[in-house]
């Protein structure tokens, strides 16, 4: 057991997999010599050398294209997109190429690759460096998407992603990089597609993801004092989606609240709500509530950004409304 | 360069001729099948451009990788992909090389290192660079050959792929098939330089290579040289082969935006018969050449019958092969 | 009154606006001399000249960037993206630049521009030329999105889009280009954000969009014979979203079925379902049903593509299930 | 070119010096405010690169349009944007030029034709081309000037924007501020040519222009020439101005990846004091120069106080100005 920051967990996860499998390579902008602009990949160049840990030009289409081509020819690349907003400059490679190659070729092309990225707001970077884009990928058939909320989950899900025979996007909430958590010694490997109940409750099901998970747990604490007991689920994976865990909880609680950092329209919470409004309809005792960032770009000023991203208070209100 | 270049032996050149004829007759048949309404959707033929495909195909090692576009029937076929399976894909049959999921624009045969036909302009250039990166990293000695069109030289992916390929000295040969048009617009009307690829090679620290894409011997010599350079660690090349598509951009296009004289001029320089005559002049006997034509025609006929006789895909295959487990589940 | 194809309506709409306003310019690939690869813009070059109707290189980032910059400096550009799949190669310009410019600058930048595009499947073009991407845009704050299902709606909504002071994406279902409809003579101008009830019913609300609208109307016809009366709403606009019309209908029918061409996850139907599962919860008499294309890329073979895109039969079944 | 070029008159050069000093002192103050924790988020300073910004700013017409990057404080300021409003934006105040919504990376002042600071590398290049297209189409005589970095030359948007600008002969000047590094990586390590912009000009049919970006006179002369060319219908230009940022890439970066000698060498060629000395040598009296320094410092002090005294944004402004109607409604 050791306490690591989420930031340190990233390098630990990549190192664990590069150590295990010589076909794992890592590329991105400023990731090697500089150890990453978020300092998440320090030491990897020294440990694995410049053949396997590569600095690239500012050419995201080339970075993601290179990862795809390399995966087609025997490597298991991990590509970093420094900020998840930059998926937009290489979206064709991600959404039209990587996601579709296997299906279009009826299984001839396998793409065991990982794209990892710093995602989300809370750091006052403004509208073009703060987006939560996990639902962009969820909407594209052929991509698997995980969003770890703790250091140990980051390591385990990154390992599962690297070992998966399909393309997986590992979304790292940048606001969590400085957070700490216990990590067991030795190899850590997790499973894709499994949610985790992080707090047990009976009155309402609260489904959260990434940076919203600690806030949801906080909110559940406040709600307990009001006698509202919340079952808090850390979704962890958007594709595959652990529908069973969600429905199972709602069957018991009769109420659902989703907590999303992404802007409102077509967020993952909408998908979860639509599933529950269908398959879990008769278990519902009241309206489904979604707590999201309003449908706006994120502003830079702290007062404004704090007003935009779901806060513990807004989650508490959302739950109150749901169970009232 | 034609004078200084070394021309391959007659046997190799006859093999190149066979490949050109395979491409030509396969696509002529494909065209007939469109007209019969047996091929749905769209299709983009390379009729007129076969010398580029054959000249390169003949210079590749069996494990070299090809990346091409929606206009990639011939490139895929010449890697050794079974003709009936390609025809089957065009006809949307279960026996199609992609089980009917890919269609005319996405012919792929990984077993023969035909690594895909890509329908978004430019996208396959960085992908080809990546495959070459893996070859370099794994020391396989493979070379990636990436075919694309003149219009593709104006999209961002072209720029990013060439720069990356050069700084990493990747074993990849980028081949611009300059057929003078994007879809219906002349490349000259939308490009800041005269030779869309060759005039940009220097921007990536590369040699400017501009060749007659209708001369199979010239193409083959260039292919041998650039592939050898890539294989021996000499890094990437960018080749611009000037050629012409005899038909329109796709089945929907009569190609009327092209001046009649231009079309007539290029048709008079049809690479396939011209190469046959050159080989005969160089000592091949006419009978051998005609024998090739007959064999290829027979192969195309057989493949057509086989494909036509094949069943349509079972609708239950719709949700297979999204994931490596063979399925497409997004939930538990 | 004249009968026009949807294809002809496109040229008519653009001509109407270029005629009216000299600051309206039109650009795209093969749109001028060739009249567009779908022949939707024939005659515009001849009528308005090569200054205002421009052929471009294959440079979607330049096309959309040029439209944005031009809109910042006094023009009202209409840009064509030949196939909506190509939004992926210029997604940064659309999602990070155009959508955010006004908000980031607190209103200093106005972007009166239109991007029009051929969208969706049904023509056997395969996975990279058949996508329904309207929900990609719906998910980005700062973009307005309309999807006309008839020639007259195309003209009216295109005109409204061109006149709007905000960026609007006009999504044209390519499978509808050959369909015909009555169009009044003279100027046609519609309003953004207004859905239309295309068939009145009492038992179930069916919300459809674009190419799914005629199928939903068909399905309603079959259902009527079984004694199920469907209220069919042509959504027409995703942003703004006519929530009032949807809720109003569900209050009467108690049942909701959405019919989406897009792949399942995070489609617009999920958003609509989540809204109704919240604000319309107490009006619901049964589960919300979504009929969508499965979460897959579109295959090329006709048998397979037909099995993928919602058919009249699947809509009928979906409604039966919803009201059962 | 320095010898053949015509140097501006002393008055103009003193104005250029004032601009350089405005940029320098504004950003030094901004840096101090970061250290005080008054500026949240990130920030990218142009300290050391002022000669490029000032040389161009002095050559622009008041309605010429500037497009710049997250490293755009100085470019925006020199268009005439009110200093207190820029400082207010950095401090996240209601009085900020973007009401606090933009932040350090997005300073914009449309009233002064500072058309935006863009934080996605390369995106603003086609946008600048588009603004120039509108100027051409409307016959306004405006020129768009687009600043970007060396690292930006390897992204696709760069390629597409330059080709379009040339084929349409747009009135736009693209200015590459080559400060030798992208974020923490030397441009030389990731670029196939030595001069990332100048060596690529030919790929777009453009003149190769490589200048000393620390010499305000050289920059100004180049700006006058290229802007005049654009205004008179001569089409676009691509200028590579070699310069250096004295600090790290952003506030988070100590810049340790740069060799000490390299940093020392460039610091010894600090463009601001060097230009002051040159002007004095050319006949300006020291008192005038020092007067400028004093005035500018006073202006920065006043702007700082004004910005610090300003209120934070009202949270209710969160949902304003998404749409032209002032609101952000997505539903009825
Ligand atoms: C990114 C993108 N933009 C536009 C298209 C539509 N399109 C398909 S082929 C084509 C022309 C390509 O021209 P070229 O590169 O010269 O290849 P050719 O068809 O001549 O072989 C265009 C514009 C596309 N498929 N992808
Ligand atoms: C598309 C994209 N990729 C990566 C980044 C992250 N990033 C911000 S600045 C920067 C370096 C840019 O270098 P250069 O163009 O030389 O400009 P400079 O910062 O030196 O002025 C990078 C990689 C980005 N903002 N956008
Ligand atoms: Mg071409
Ligand atoms: Mg730089």
mmCIF file of N, CA, C and O in Angstrom, chain C residues 219-276:
data_model
loop_
_atom_site.group_PDB
_atom_site.id
_atom_site.type_symbol
_atom_site.label_atom_id
_atom_site.label_comp_id
_atom_site.label_asym_id
_atom_site.label_seq_id
_atom_site.Cartn_x
_atom_site.Cartn_y
_atom_site.Cartn_z
ATOM 1 N N UNK C 219 -46.054 4.636 -40.298
ATOM 2 C CA UNK C 219 -46.305 3.733 -39.163
ATOM 3 C C UNK C 219 -47.621 4.104 -38.493
ATOM 4 O O UNK C 219 -48.427 3.226 -38.156
ATOM 5 N N UNK C 220 -47.866 5.389 -38.360
ATOM 6 C CA UNK C 220 -49.109 5.840 -37.720
ATOM 7 C C UNK C 220 -50.319 5.337 -38.509
ATOM 8 O O UNK C 220 -51.339 4.949 -37.933
ATOM 9 N N UNK C 221 -50.149 5.326 -39.827
ATOM 10 C CA UNK C 221 -51.235 4.810 -40.661
ATOM 11 C C UNK C 221 -51.534 3.350 -40.336
ATOM 12 O O UNK C 221 -52.671 2.976 -40.071
ATOM 13 N N UNK C 222 -50.505 2.527 -40.285
ATOM 14 C CA UNK C 222 -50.692 1.109 -39.940
ATOM 15 C C UNK C 222 -51.311 0.967 -38.557
ATOM 16 O O UNK C 222 -52.221 0.184 -38.337
ATOM 17 N N UNK C 223 -50.794 1.767 -37.620
ATOM 18 C CA UNK C 223 -51.270 1.650 -36.239
ATOM 19 C C UNK C 223 -52.749 2.008 -36.126
ATOM 20 O O UNK C 223 -53.498 1.408 -35.349
ATOM 21 N N UNK C 224 -53.159 2.971 -36.945
ATOM 22 C CA UNK C 224 -54.567 3.386 -36.905
ATOM 23 C C UNK C 224 -55.470 2.179 -37.193
ATOM 24 O O UNK C 224 -56.506 1.993 -36.560
ATOM 25 N N UNK C 225 -54.998 1.343 -38.126
ATOM 26 C CA UNK C 225 -55.808 0.154 -38.464
ATOM 27 C C UNK C 225 -55.921 -0.798 -37.277
ATOM 28 O O UNK C 225 -56.845 -1.592 -37.178
ATOM 29 N N UNK C 226 -54.949 -0.715 -36.352
ATOM 30 C CA UNK C 226 -55.025 -1.553 -35.143
ATOM 31 C C UNK C 226 -55.735 -0.794 -34.032
ATOM 32 O O UNK C 226 -55.747 -1.222 -32.878
ATOM 33 N N UNK C 227 -56.242 0.378 -34.362
ATOM 34 C CA UNK C 227 -56.944 1.153 -33.349
ATOM 35 C C UNK C 227 -56.038 1.946 -32.426
ATOM 36 O O UNK C 227 -56.442 2.443 -31.386
ATOM 37 N N UNK C 228 -54.755 2.067 -32.811
ATOM 38 C CA UNK C 228 -53.839 2.897 -32.023
ATOM 39 C C UNK C 228 -53.671 4.233 -32.736
ATOM 40 O O UNK C 228 -53.259 4.286 -33.888
ATOM 41 N N UNK C 229 -54.047 5.309 -32.061
ATOM 42 C CA UNK C 229 -53.988 6.626 -32.694
ATOM 43 C C UNK C 229 -52.766 7.386 -32.205
ATOM 44 O O UNK C 229 -52.635 7.713 -31.020
ATOM 45 N N UNK C 230 -51.843 7.652 -33.135
ATOM 46 C CA UNK C 230 -50.570 8.275 -32.774
ATOM 47 C C UNK C 230 -50.530 9.754 -33.111
ATOM 48 O O UNK C 230 -50.971 10.166 -34.191
ATOM 49 N N UNK C 231 -50.038 10.534 -32.192
ATOM 50 C CA UNK C 231 -49.792 11.955 -32.393
ATOM 51 C C UNK C 231 -48.352 12.068 -32.881
ATOM 52 O O UNK C 231 -47.422 11.802 -32.120
ATOM 53 N N UNK C 232 -48.167 12.393 -34.158
ATOM 54 C CA UNK C 232 -46.825 12.391 -34.725
ATOM 55 C C UNK C 232 -46.275 13.814 -34.815
ATOM 56 O O UNK C 232 -46.882 14.685 -35.441
ATOM 57 N N UNK C 233 -45.143 14.031 -34.169
ATOM 58 C CA UNK C 233 -44.507 15.351 -34.160
ATOM 59 C C UNK C 233 -43.225 15.327 -34.986
ATOM 60 O O UNK C 233 -42.350 14.489 -34.764
ATOM 61 N N UNK C 234 -43.147 16.220 -35.957
ATOM 62 C CA UNK C 234 -41.905 16.427 -36.706
ATOM 63 C C UNK C 234 -41.128 17.483 -35.918
ATOM 64 O O UNK C 234 -41.499 18.657 -35.892
ATOM 65 N N UNK C 235 -40.048 17.067 -35.287
ATOM 66 C CA UNK C 235 -39.314 17.952 -34.378
ATOM 67 C C UNK C 235 -38.743 19.167 -35.121
ATOM 68 O O UNK C 235 -38.717 20.274 -34.587
ATOM 69 N N UNK C 236 -38.251 18.960 -36.323
ATOM 70 C CA UNK C 236 -37.747 20.027 -37.203
ATOM 71 C C UNK C 236 -36.514 20.768 -36.685
ATOM 72 O O UNK C 236 -35.649 21.162 -37.465
ATOM 73 N N UNK C 237 -36.448 20.999 -35.398
ATOM 74 C CA UNK C 237 -35.347 21.757 -34.818
ATOM 75 C C UNK C 237 -34.873 21.074 -33.541
ATOM 76 O O UNK C 237 -35.675 20.708 -32.698
ATOM 77 N N UNK C 238 -33.560 20.893 -33.420
ATOM 78 C CA UNK C 238 -33.018 20.285 -32.192
ATOM 79 C C UNK C 238 -32.602 21.377 -31.207
ATOM 80 O O UNK C 238 -32.735 21.228 -30.000
ATOM 81 N N UNK C 239 -32.067 22.460 -31.745
ATOM 82 C CA UNK C 239 -31.740 23.637 -30.937
ATOM 83 C C UNK C 239 -32.168 24.857 -31.729
ATOM 84 O O UNK C 239 -31.661 25.057 -32.840
ATOM 85 N N UNK C 240 -33.119 25.665 -31.227
ATOM 86 C CA UNK C 240 -33.855 25.450 -29.989
ATOM 87 C C UNK C 240 -34.786 24.240 -30.090
ATOM 88 O O UNK C 240 -35.235 23.874 -31.173
ATOM 89 N N UNK C 241 -35.073 23.661 -28.945
ATOM 90 C CA UNK C 241 -35.912 22.468 -28.868
ATOM 91 C C UNK C 241 -37.315 22.868 -28.406
ATOM 92 O O UNK C 241 -37.475 23.570 -27.401
ATOM 93 N N UNK C 242 -38.306 22.424 -29.157
ATOM 94 C CA UNK C 242 -39.694 22.789 -28.846
ATOM 95 C C UNK C 242 -40.252 21.848 -27.786
ATOM 96 O O UNK C 242 -41.104 20.994 -28.049
ATOM 97 N N UNK C 243 -39.761 22.017 -26.573
ATOM 98 C CA UNK C 243 -40.149 21.143 -25.460
ATOM 99 C C UNK C 243 -41.646 21.241 -25.192
ATOM 100 O O UNK C 243 -42.319 20.248 -24.913
ATOM 101 N N UNK C 244 -42.189 22.439 -25.360
ATOM 102 C CA UNK C 244 -43.603 22.644 -25.038
ATOM 103 C C UNK C 244 -44.502 21.742 -25.887
ATOM 104 O O UNK C 244 -45.414 21.092 -25.361
ATOM 105 N N UNK C 245 -44.207 21.665 -27.160
ATOM 106 C CA UNK C 245 -45.041 20.810 -28.026
ATOM 107 C C UNK C 245 -44.970 19.350 -27.610
ATOM 108 O O UNK C 245 -45.976 18.636 -27.611
ATOM 109 N N UNK C 246 -43.772 18.907 -27.235
ATOM 110 C CA UNK C 246 -43.608 17.504 -26.836
ATOM 111 C C UNK C 246 -44.372 17.234 -25.553
ATOM 112 O O UNK C 246 -45.196 16.313 -25.474
ATOM 113 N N UNK C 247 -44.150 18.071 -24.545
ATOM 114 C CA UNK C 247 -44.827 17.865 -23.263
ATOM 115 C C UNK C 247 -46.345 17.977 -23.429
ATOM 116 O O UNK C 247 -47.103 17.186 -22.881
ATOM 117 N N UNK C 248 -46.759 18.942 -24.231
ATOM 118 C CA UNK C 248 -48.198 19.124 -24.454
ATOM 119 C C UNK C 248 -48.834 17.863 -25.012
ATOM 120 O O UNK C 248 -49.904 17.429 -24.562
ATOM 121 N N UNK C 249 -48.174 17.243 -25.939
ATOM 122 C CA UNK C 249 -48.706 16.029 -26.545
ATOM 123 C C UNK C 249 -48.712 14.870 -25.549
ATOM 124 O O UNK C 249 -49.709 14.161 -25.411
ATOM 125 N N UNK C 250 -47.596 14.721 -24.830
ATOM 126 C CA UNK C 250 -47.505 13.611 -23.869
ATOM 127 C C UNK C 250 -48.549 13.760 -22.763
ATOM 128 O O UNK C 250 -49.117 12.777 -22.279
ATOM 129 N N UNK C 251 -48.847 14.989 -22.372
ATOM 130 C CA UNK C 251 -49.893 15.199 -21.356
ATOM 131 C C UNK C 251 -51.199 14.566 -21.832
ATOM 132 O O UNK C 251 -51.935 13.979 -21.050
ATOM 133 N N UNK C 252 -51.449 14.660 -23.134
ATOM 134 C CA UNK C 252 -52.693 14.100 -23.667
ATOM 135 C C UNK C 252 -52.608 12.601 -23.874
ATOM 136 O O UNK C 252 -53.546 11.865 -23.566
ATOM 137 N N UNK C 253 -51.450 12.131 -24.388
ATOM 138 C CA UNK C 253 -51.380 10.709 -24.773
ATOM 139 C C UNK C 253 -50.868 9.788 -23.658
ATOM 140 O O UNK C 253 -51.206 8.614 -23.612
ATOM 141 N N UNK C 254 -49.990 10.312 -22.799
ATOM 142 C CA UNK C 254 -49.455 9.481 -21.720
ATOM 143 C C UNK C 254 -48.351 8.522 -22.145
ATOM 144 O O UNK C 254 -47.832 7.763 -21.323
ATOM 145 N N UNK C 255 -48.015 8.538 -23.435
ATOM 146 C CA UNK C 255 -46.969 7.631 -23.919
ATOM 147 C C UNK C 255 -46.049 8.354 -24.895
ATOM 148 O O UNK C 255 -46.511 9.169 -25.695
ATOM 149 N N UNK C 256 -44.740 8.033 -24.840
ATOM 150 C CA UNK C 256 -43.773 8.676 -25.721
ATOM 151 C C UNK C 256 -42.894 7.652 -26.435
ATOM 152 O O UNK C 256 -42.355 6.734 -25.809
ATOM 153 N N UNK C 257 -42.779 7.830 -27.754
ATOM 154 C CA UNK C 257 -41.856 7.038 -28.558
ATOM 155 C C UNK C 257 -41.032 8.017 -29.397
ATOM 156 O O UNK C 257 -41.603 8.902 -30.051
ATOM 157 N N UNK C 258 -39.711 7.894 -29.326
ATOM 158 C CA UNK C 258 -38.865 8.725 -30.192
ATOM 159 C C UNK C 258 -38.335 7.851 -31.323
ATOM 160 O O UNK C 258 -38.047 6.667 -31.119
ATOM 161 N N UNK C 259 -38.200 8.448 -32.500
ATOM 162 C CA UNK C 259 -37.702 7.710 -33.658
ATOM 163 C C UNK C 259 -36.476 8.433 -34.215
ATOM 164 O O UNK C 259 -36.581 9.507 -34.801
ATOM 165 N N UNK C 260 -35.305 7.828 -33.991
ATOM 166 C CA UNK C 260 -34.026 8.448 -34.330
ATOM 167 C C UNK C 260 -33.272 7.630 -35.366
ATOM 168 O O UNK C 260 -33.134 6.430 -35.227
ATOM 169 N N UNK C 261 -32.675 8.320 -36.342
ATOM 170 C CA UNK C 261 -31.810 7.623 -37.292
ATOM 171 C C UNK C 261 -30.405 7.456 -36.719
ATOM 172 O O UNK C 261 -29.670 6.538 -37.093
ATOM 173 N N UNK C 262 -30.033 8.331 -35.799
ATOM 174 C CA UNK C 262 -28.669 8.255 -35.238
ATOM 175 C C UNK C 262 -28.468 6.995 -34.417
ATOM 176 O O UNK C 262 -29.426 6.379 -33.955
ATOM 177 N N UNK C 263 -27.180 6.599 -34.227
ATOM 178 C CA UNK C 263 -26.931 5.444 -33.363
ATOM 179 C C UNK C 263 -27.439 5.737 -31.946
ATOM 180 O O UNK C 263 -27.563 6.900 -31.556
ATOM 181 N N UNK C 264 -27.708 4.675 -31.217
ATOM 182 C CA UNK C 264 -28.446 4.789 -29.964
ATOM 183 C C UNK C 264 -27.893 5.755 -28.910
ATOM 184 O O UNK C 264 -28.614 6.634 -28.423
ATOM 185 N N UNK C 265 -26.615 5.582 -28.541
ATOM 186 C CA UNK C 265 -26.131 6.261 -27.334
ATOM 187 C C UNK C 265 -26.062 7.778 -27.474
ATOM 188 O O UNK C 265 -25.442 8.313 -28.383
ATOM 189 N N UNK C 266 -26.744 8.436 -26.516
ATOM 190 C CA UNK C 266 -26.729 9.903 -26.437
ATOM 191 C C UNK C 266 -27.372 10.578 -27.639
ATOM 192 O O UNK C 266 -27.048 11.731 -27.946
ATOM 193 N N UNK C 267 -28.269 9.893 -28.320
ATOM 194 C CA UNK C 267 -29.009 10.529 -29.415
ATOM 195 C C UNK C 267 -29.973 11.583 -28.872
ATOM 196 O O UNK C 267 -30.213 11.653 -27.662
ATOM 197 N N UNK C 268 -30.550 12.372 -29.790
ATOM 198 C CA UNK C 268 -31.475 13.430 -29.344
ATOM 199 C C UNK C 268 -32.674 12.843 -28.610
ATOM 200 O O UNK C 268 -33.251 13.492 -27.718
ATOM 201 N N UNK C 269 -33.023 11.627 -28.959
ATOM 202 C CA UNK C 269 -34.155 10.987 -28.284
ATOM 203 C C UNK C 269 -33.890 10.767 -26.806
ATOM 204 O O UNK C 269 -34.818 10.788 -25.985
ATOM 205 N N UNK C 270 -32.620 10.561 -26.472
ATOM 206 C CA UNK C 270 -32.275 10.391 -25.056
ATOM 207 C C UNK C 270 -32.538 11.694 -24.312
ATOM 208 O O UNK C 270 -33.092 11.692 -23.205
ATOM 209 N N UNK C 271 -32.174 12.814 -24.934
ATOM 210 C CA UNK C 271 -32.415 14.111 -24.299
ATOM 211 C C UNK C 271 -33.915 14.344 -24.118
ATOM 212 O O UNK C 271 -34.377 14.719 -23.035
ATOM 213 N N UNK C 272 -34.678 14.085 -25.182
ATOM 214 C CA UNK C 272 -36.131 14.266 -25.116
ATOM 215 C C UNK C 272 -36.718 13.357 -24.033
ATOM 216 O O UNK C 272 -37.528 13.781 -23.201
ATOM 217 N N UNK C 273 -36.257 12.104 -24.009
ATOM 218 C CA UNK C 273 -36.771 11.163 -22.999
ATOM 219 C C UNK C 273 -36.452 11.663 -21.596
ATOM 220 O O UNK C 273 -37.293 11.601 -20.690
ATOM 221 N N UNK C 274 -35.230 12.196 -21.413
ATOM 222 C CA UNK C 274 -34.855 12.631 -20.059
ATOM 223 C C UNK C 274 -35.684 13.843 -19.621
ATOM 224 O O UNK C 274 -36.008 13.991 -18.445
ATOM 225 N N UNK C 275 -36.038 14.681 -20.575
ATOM 226 C CA UNK C 275 -36.873 15.852 -20.238
ATOM 227 C C UNK C 275 -38.271 15.392 -19.842
ATOM 228 O O UNK C 275 -38.812 15.802 -18.811
ATOM 229 N N UNK C 276 -38.826 14.492 -20.636
ATOM 230 C CA UNK C 276 -40.184 14.014 -20.344
ATOM 231 C C UNK C 276 -40.203 13.185 -19.058
ATOM 232 O O UNK C 276 -41.147 13.275 -18.271
#
